[in-house]
Amino acid sequence: DQQVKQNSPSLSVQEGRISILNCDYTNSMFDYFLWYKKYPAEGPTFLISISSIKDKNEDGRFTVFLNKSAKHLSLHIVPSQPGDSAVYFCAASAGDSWGKLQFGAGTQVVVTP
Amino acid sequence: NAGVTQTPKFQVLKTGQSMTLQCAQDMNHNSMYWYRQDPGMGLRLIYYSASEGTTDKGEVPNGYNVSRLNKREFSLRLESAAPSQTSVYFCASRLSTYGYTFGSGTRLTVV
């Protein structure tokens, strides 16, 4: 039973526009959330994270929003660039889990010129 | 370059064969992890090692064994490969915060 769900397998966006990626979770014990970016034939790389005590975290073009009551988080990329074309994974961890992460299935983002 | 190194990058096995996937990190991280990635399933944890000398099962441990040889190295062994183990395998390490560093993966096909 997947505890972290990314219901959109793919997203196409024009260069310069906003990309919004969504993620839902079911485990109320999760207290830390991360987004990873993955290019083909490479391992995932850390993008941005947020603690459950916050509702927003921003890093340059990337912003993550957390709605704990809805068990929902989203990643906003503004403006989108061709280099942002990749698979994005949402992940979550509970505080006592030795850093074990639960991953969503991923969303393939394609940024078109 | 510093990071997590996985070998081999590609492997084809016949059903019933055994093999060991190697992973080494040079960042002095305490914890190491093995994940598998399958289409539509994201990454799932196979085994992890919270610190040198300890290992523990993750979400999908059946058919695998691991060895934390020292602080740097964490290997994953398939004793009798099955087609269901066809996947991309990622090793990762972590110091004490939540950010993982992943290796580039091993693409394994079992025929």
mmCIF file of C-alpha atoms in Angstrom:
data_model
loop_
_atom_site.group_PDB
_atom_site.id
_atom_site.type_symbol
_atom_site.label_atom_id
_atom_site.label_comp_id
_atom_site.label_asym_id
_atom_site.label_seq_id
_atom_site.Cartn_x
_atom_site.Cartn_y
_atom_site.Cartn_z
ATOM 1 C CA ASP A 1 0.000 0.000 0.000
ATOM 2 C CA GLN A 2 1.681 3.177 -1.193
ATOM 3 C CA GLN A 3 1.802 5.793 1.545
ATOM 4 C CA VAL A 4 3.067 8.498 -0.807
ATOM 5 C CA LYS A 5 1.198 9.068 -4.055
ATOM 6 C CA GLN A 6 1.945 11.137 -7.088
ATOM 7 C CA ASN A 7 -1.164 10.805 -9.202
ATOM 8 C CA SER A 8 0.147 12.606 -12.277
ATOM 9 C CA PRO A 9 2.656 10.430 -14.121
ATOM 10 C CA SER A 10 3.534 13.217 -16.529
ATOM 11 C CA LEU A 11 3.380 16.985 -16.952
ATOM 12 C CA SER A 12 4.161 19.095 -19.996
ATOM 13 C CA VAL A 13 4.824 22.820 -19.544
ATOM 14 C CA GLN A 14 6.102 25.635 -21.702
ATOM 15 C CA GLU A 15 9.431 27.226 -20.949
ATOM 16 C CA GLY A 16 8.992 30.257 -18.698
ATOM 17 C CA ARG A 17 5.673 29.062 -17.237
ATOM 18 C CA ILE A 18 5.025 27.562 -13.811
ATOM 19 C CA SER A 19 5.260 23.817 -13.196
ATOM 20 C CA ILE A 20 3.161 22.483 -10.317
ATOM 21 C CA LEU A 21 3.767 18.943 -9.100
ATOM 22 C CA ASN A 22 1.473 17.377 -6.532
ATOM 23 C CA CYS A 23 1.960 14.717 -3.888
ATOM 24 C CA ASP A 24 -0.430 13.163 -1.351
ATOM 25 C CA TYR A 25 0.412 11.039 1.665
ATOM 26 C CA THR A 26 -1.553 8.867 4.041
ATOM 27 C CA ASN A 27 0.736 8.349 7.037
ATOM 28 C CA SER A 28 0.180 11.055 9.669
ATOM 29 C CA MET A 29 3.531 10.116 11.283
ATOM 30 C CA PHE A 30 5.488 11.609 8.387
ATOM 31 C CA ASP A 31 7.250 14.740 9.581
ATOM 32 C CA TYR A 32 9.749 15.481 6.849
ATOM 33 C CA PHE A 33 9.166 15.719 3.117
ATOM 34 C CA LEU A 34 11.608 15.910 0.247
ATOM 35 C CA TRP A 35 11.632 16.295 -3.519
ATOM 36 C CA TYR A 36 14.198 14.559 -5.663
ATOM 37 C CA LYS A 37 14.974 15.117 -9.324
ATOM 38 C CA LYS A 38 16.174 12.327 -11.576
ATOM 39 C CA TYR A 39 17.687 12.422 -15.050
ATOM 40 C CA PRO A 40 17.896 9.250 -17.176
ATOM 41 C CA ALA A 41 20.758 6.910 -16.272
ATOM 42 C CA GLU A 42 21.545 8.912 -13.139
ATOM 43 C CA GLY A 43 20.633 8.567 -9.489
ATOM 44 C CA PRO A 44 18.076 10.890 -7.889
ATOM 45 C CA THR A 45 19.461 14.180 -6.592
ATOM 46 C CA PHE A 46 18.057 16.140 -3.680
ATOM 47 C CA LEU A 47 16.106 19.235 -4.688
ATOM 48 C CA ILE A 48 14.271 20.739 -1.713
ATOM 49 C CA SER A 49 12.718 19.663 1.563
ATOM 50 C CA ILE A 50 10.251 20.826 4.181
ATOM 51 C CA SER A 51 9.644 19.990 7.810
ATOM 52 C CA SER A 52 6.119 19.423 9.073
ATOM 53 C CA ILE A 53 6.429 22.482 11.322
ATOM 54 C CA LYS A 54 6.492 24.693 8.243
ATOM 55 C CA ASP A 55 4.009 25.232 5.428
ATOM 56 C CA LYS A 56 6.367 26.681 2.846
ATOM 57 C CA ASN A 57 10.014 26.466 1.904
ATOM 58 C CA GLU A 58 11.626 28.323 -0.957
ATOM 59 C CA ASP A 59 14.953 27.852 -2.716
ATOM 60 C CA GLY A 60 15.483 29.939 -5.806
ATOM 61 C CA ARG A 61 13.022 28.872 -8.490
ATOM 62 C CA PHE A 62 11.707 25.997 -6.357
ATOM 63 C CA THR A 63 9.052 26.295 -3.658
ATOM 64 C CA VAL A 64 7.458 23.477 -1.708
ATOM 65 C CA PHE A 65 4.100 23.936 0.012
ATOM 66 C CA LEU A 66 2.792 21.640 2.728
ATOM 67 C CA ASN A 67 -0.861 21.335 3.752
ATOM 68 C CA LYS A 68 -0.852 18.986 6.733
ATOM 69 C CA SER A 69 -4.596 18.928 7.219
ATOM 70 C CA ALA A 70 -5.048 17.749 3.645
ATOM 71 C CA LYS A 71 -1.911 15.549 3.746
ATOM 72 C CA HIS A 72 -0.824 17.209 0.557
ATOM 73 C CA LEU A 73 2.317 18.862 -0.695
ATOM 74 C CA SER A 74 3.221 20.529 -3.937
ATOM 75 C CA LEU A 75 6.363 21.661 -5.716
ATOM 76 C CA HIS A 76 6.280 24.851 -7.760
ATOM 77 C CA ILE A 77 8.975 25.587 -10.318
ATOM 78 C CA VAL A 78 8.982 29.175 -11.573
ATOM 79 C CA PRO A 79 9.994 29.860 -14.267
ATOM 80 C CA SER A 80 10.374 26.432 -15.838
ATOM 81 C CA GLN A 81 13.509 25.849 -17.903
ATOM 82 C CA PRO A 82 14.427 23.114 -20.408
ATOM 83 C CA GLY A 83 16.959 21.719 -17.924
ATOM 84 C CA ASP A 84 14.085 21.048 -15.547
ATOM 85 C CA SER A 85 12.904 18.198 -17.799
ATOM 86 C CA ALA A 86 13.314 15.164 -15.545
ATOM 87 C CA VAL A 87 11.409 12.800 -13.291
ATOM 88 C CA TYR A 88 10.502 14.292 -9.908
ATOM 89 C CA PHE A 89 9.972 12.093 -6.871
ATOM 90 C CA CYS A 90 8.189 13.107 -3.720
ATOM 91 C CA ALA A 91 9.452 11.358 -0.569
ATOM 92 C CA ALA A 92 8.521 11.333 3.106
ATOM 93 C CA SER A 93 10.060 10.192 6.354
ATOM 94 C CA ALA A 94 8.884 9.661 9.919
ATOM 95 C CA GLY A 95 11.111 10.913 12.736
ATOM 96 C CA ASP A 96 11.949 7.540 14.225
ATOM 97 C CA SER A 97 12.582 5.657 11.009
ATOM 98 C CA TRP A 98 16.390 5.923 10.720
ATOM 99 C CA GLY A 99 16.022 8.126 7.662
ATOM 100 C CA LYS A 100 14.079 5.546 5.666
ATOM 101 C CA LEU A 101 12.182 7.273 2.908
ATOM 102 C CA GLN A 102 8.852 6.397 1.312
ATOM 103 C CA PHE A 103 8.803 7.501 -2.318
ATOM 104 C CA GLY A 104 6.011 8.333 -4.689
ATOM 105 C CA ALA A 105 5.940 6.857 -8.186
ATOM 106 C CA GLY A 106 7.323 10.014 -9.777
ATOM 107 C CA THR A 107 6.144 12.641 -12.252
ATOM 108 C CA GLN A 108 7.867 13.045 -15.631
ATOM 109 C CA VAL A 109 8.160 16.743 -16.426
ATOM 110 C CA VAL A 110 8.805 17.897 -19.975
ATOM 111 C CA VAL A 111 9.549 21.577 -20.545
ATOM 112 C CA THR A 112 8.968 22.616 -24.150
ATOM 113 C CA PRO A 113 10.491 25.685 -25.843
ATOM 114 C CA ASN B 1 34.667 12.826 -7.391
ATOM 115 C CA ALA B 2 33.269 12.297 -3.911
ATOM 116 C CA GLY B 3 30.006 10.405 -3.754
ATOM 117 C CA VAL B 4 28.456 6.971 -3.994
ATOM 118 C CA THR B 5 29.904 4.480 -6.471
ATOM 119 C CA GLN B 6 27.951 1.453 -7.656
ATOM 120 C CA THR B 7 29.233 -1.471 -9.683
ATOM 121 C CA PRO B 8 28.346 -2.897 -12.103
ATOM 122 C CA LYS B 9 26.215 -0.417 -14.059
ATOM 123 C CA PHE B 10 24.504 -3.127 -16.113
ATOM 124 C CA GLN B 11 24.057 -6.855 -15.607
ATOM 125 C CA VAL B 12 22.094 -9.656 -17.250
ATOM 126 C CA LEU B 13 21.553 -12.813 -15.209
ATOM 127 C CA LYS B 14 19.876 -16.104 -15.907
ATOM 128 C CA THR B 15 17.189 -17.282 -13.494
ATOM 129 C CA GLY B 16 18.842 -18.992 -10.545
ATOM 130 C CA GLN B 17 22.223 -17.312 -10.891
ATOM 131 C CA SER B 18 23.684 -15.310 -8.020
ATOM 132 C CA MET B 19 25.460 -11.991 -7.957
ATOM 133 C CA THR B 20 26.570 -9.201 -5.649
ATOM 134 C CA LEU B 21 25.973 -5.513 -6.282
ATOM 135 C CA GLN B 22 28.727 -3.378 -4.831
ATOM 136 C CA CYS B 23 28.359 0.068 -3.295
ATOM 137 C CA ALA B 24 30.996 2.331 -1.762
ATOM 138 C CA GLN B 25 30.822 5.888 -0.419
ATOM 139 C CA ASP B 26 33.702 8.191 0.454
ATOM 140 C CA MET B 27 31.779 10.843 2.416
ATOM 141 C CA ASN B 28 32.175 9.210 5.824
ATOM 142 C CA HIS B 29 28.401 8.748 6.045
ATOM 143 C CA ASN B 30 27.014 6.564 8.799
ATOM 144 C CA SER B 31 23.895 5.173 7.114
ATOM 145 C CA MET B 32 23.587 3.342 3.832
ATOM 146 C CA TYR B 33 20.551 2.085 1.894
ATOM 147 C CA TRP B 34 19.569 -0.104 -1.024
ATOM 148 C CA TYR B 35 16.491 0.791 -3.063
ATOM 149 C CA ARG B 36 14.963 -0.678 -6.189
ATOM 150 C CA GLN B 37 13.062 1.338 -8.757
ATOM 151 C CA ASP B 38 10.302 -0.220 -10.821
ATOM 152 C CA PRO B 39 7.983 1.491 -13.319
ATOM 153 C CA GLY B 40 4.960 3.066 -11.627
ATOM 154 C CA MET B 41 6.229 2.151 -8.149
ATOM 155 C CA GLY B 42 8.835 4.752 -7.278
ATOM 156 C CA LEU B 43 11.785 3.627 -5.175
ATOM 157 C CA ARG B 44 11.268 0.939 -2.567
ATOM 158 C CA LEU B 45 13.658 0.213 0.293
ATOM 159 C CA ILE B 46 15.222 -3.260 0.261
ATOM 160 C CA TYR B 47 17.678 -3.107 3.180
ATOM 161 C CA TYR B 48 19.430 -0.440 5.139
ATOM 162 C CA SER B 49 22.342 -0.075 7.530
ATOM 163 C CA ALA B 50 21.911 2.650 10.124
ATOM 164 C CA SER B 51 25.560 2.390 11.149
ATOM 165 C CA GLU B 52 28.588 0.181 10.622
ATOM 166 C CA GLY B 53 27.898 -3.293 11.936
ATOM 167 C CA THR B 54 24.113 -3.122 11.711
ATOM 168 C CA THR B 55 21.696 -4.049 8.949
ATOM 169 C CA ASP B 56 17.912 -4.203 8.842
ATOM 170 C CA LYS B 57 15.129 -5.113 6.467
ATOM 171 C CA GLY B 58 13.208 -2.555 4.491
ATOM 172 C CA GLU B 59 9.949 -2.810 2.601
ATOM 173 C CA VAL B 60 10.912 -5.506 0.040
ATOM 174 C CA PRO B 61 13.761 -7.668 1.478
ATOM 175 C CA ASN B 62 12.729 -11.097 0.197
ATOM 176 C CA GLY B 63 15.318 -12.683 -2.100
ATOM 177 C CA TYR B 64 18.129 -10.363 -0.995
ATOM 178 C CA ASN B 65 20.901 -10.280 1.563
ATOM 179 C CA VAL B 66 23.262 -7.480 2.507
ATOM 180 C CA SER B 67 26.647 -6.988 4.086
ATOM 181 C CA ARG B 68 27.976 -3.792 5.657
ATOM 182 C CA LEU B 69 31.620 -4.658 5.124
ATOM 183 C CA ASN B 70 32.946 -1.475 6.748
ATOM 184 C CA LYS B 71 31.824 2.128 7.010
ATOM 185 C CA ARG B 72 32.414 2.712 3.295
ATOM 186 C CA GLU B 73 30.933 -0.392 1.695
ATOM 187 C CA PHE B 74 27.452 -1.897 1.611
ATOM 188 C CA SER B 75 26.814 -4.801 -0.752
ATOM 189 C CA LEU B 76 23.559 -6.367 -1.924
ATOM 190 C CA ARG B 77 23.461 -10.049 -2.833
ATOM 191 C CA LEU B 78 20.937 -11.977 -4.893
ATOM 192 C CA GLU B 79 21.399 -15.653 -4.040
ATOM 193 C CA SER B 80 19.076 -17.092 -6.715
ATOM 194 C CA ALA B 81 17.922 -14.447 -9.158
ATOM 195 C CA ALA B 82 14.307 -14.401 -10.350
ATOM 196 C CA PRO B 83 12.690 -12.428 -13.203
ATOM 197 C CA SER B 84 10.773 -10.418 -10.565
ATOM 198 C CA GLN B 85 14.111 -8.971 -9.485
ATOM 199 C CA THR B 86 14.585 -7.250 -12.833
ATOM 200 C CA SER B 87 14.882 -3.630 -11.768
ATOM 201 C CA VAL B 88 17.158 -0.646 -11.356
ATOM 202 C CA TYR B 89 18.982 -0.749 -8.024
ATOM 203 C CA PHE B 90 20.162 2.369 -6.235
ATOM 204 C CA CYS B 91 22.502 2.593 -3.308
ATOM 205 C CA ALA B 92 22.405 5.708 -1.123
ATOM 206 C CA SER B 93 24.189 7.070 1.920
ATOM 207 C CA ARG B 94 23.328 9.647 4.562
ATOM 208 C CA LEU B 95 25.224 11.350 7.382
ATOM 209 C CA SER B 96 22.742 12.505 9.993
ATOM 210 C CA THR B 97 20.290 14.767 8.221
ATOM 211 C CA TYR B 98 17.639 13.631 5.786
ATOM 212 C CA GLY B 99 19.447 14.342 2.531
ATOM 213 C CA TYR B 100 20.527 11.192 0.730
ATOM 214 C CA THR B 101 23.314 10.950 -1.795
ATOM 215 C CA PHE B 102 22.454 8.341 -4.413
ATOM 216 C CA GLY B 103 24.680 6.324 -6.697
ATOM 217 C CA SER B 104 23.993 6.241 -10.430
ATOM 218 C CA GLY B 105 22.294 2.843 -10.286
ATOM 219 C CA THR B 106 22.672 -0.742 -11.503
ATOM 220 C CA ARG B 107 20.286 -1.896 -14.209
ATOM 221 C CA LEU B 108 19.681 -5.622 -13.671
ATOM 222 C CA THR B 109 17.815 -7.902 -16.049
ATOM 223 C CA VAL B 110 16.991 -11.482 -15.063
ATOM 224 C CA VAL B 111 15.998 -13.728 -17.966
#
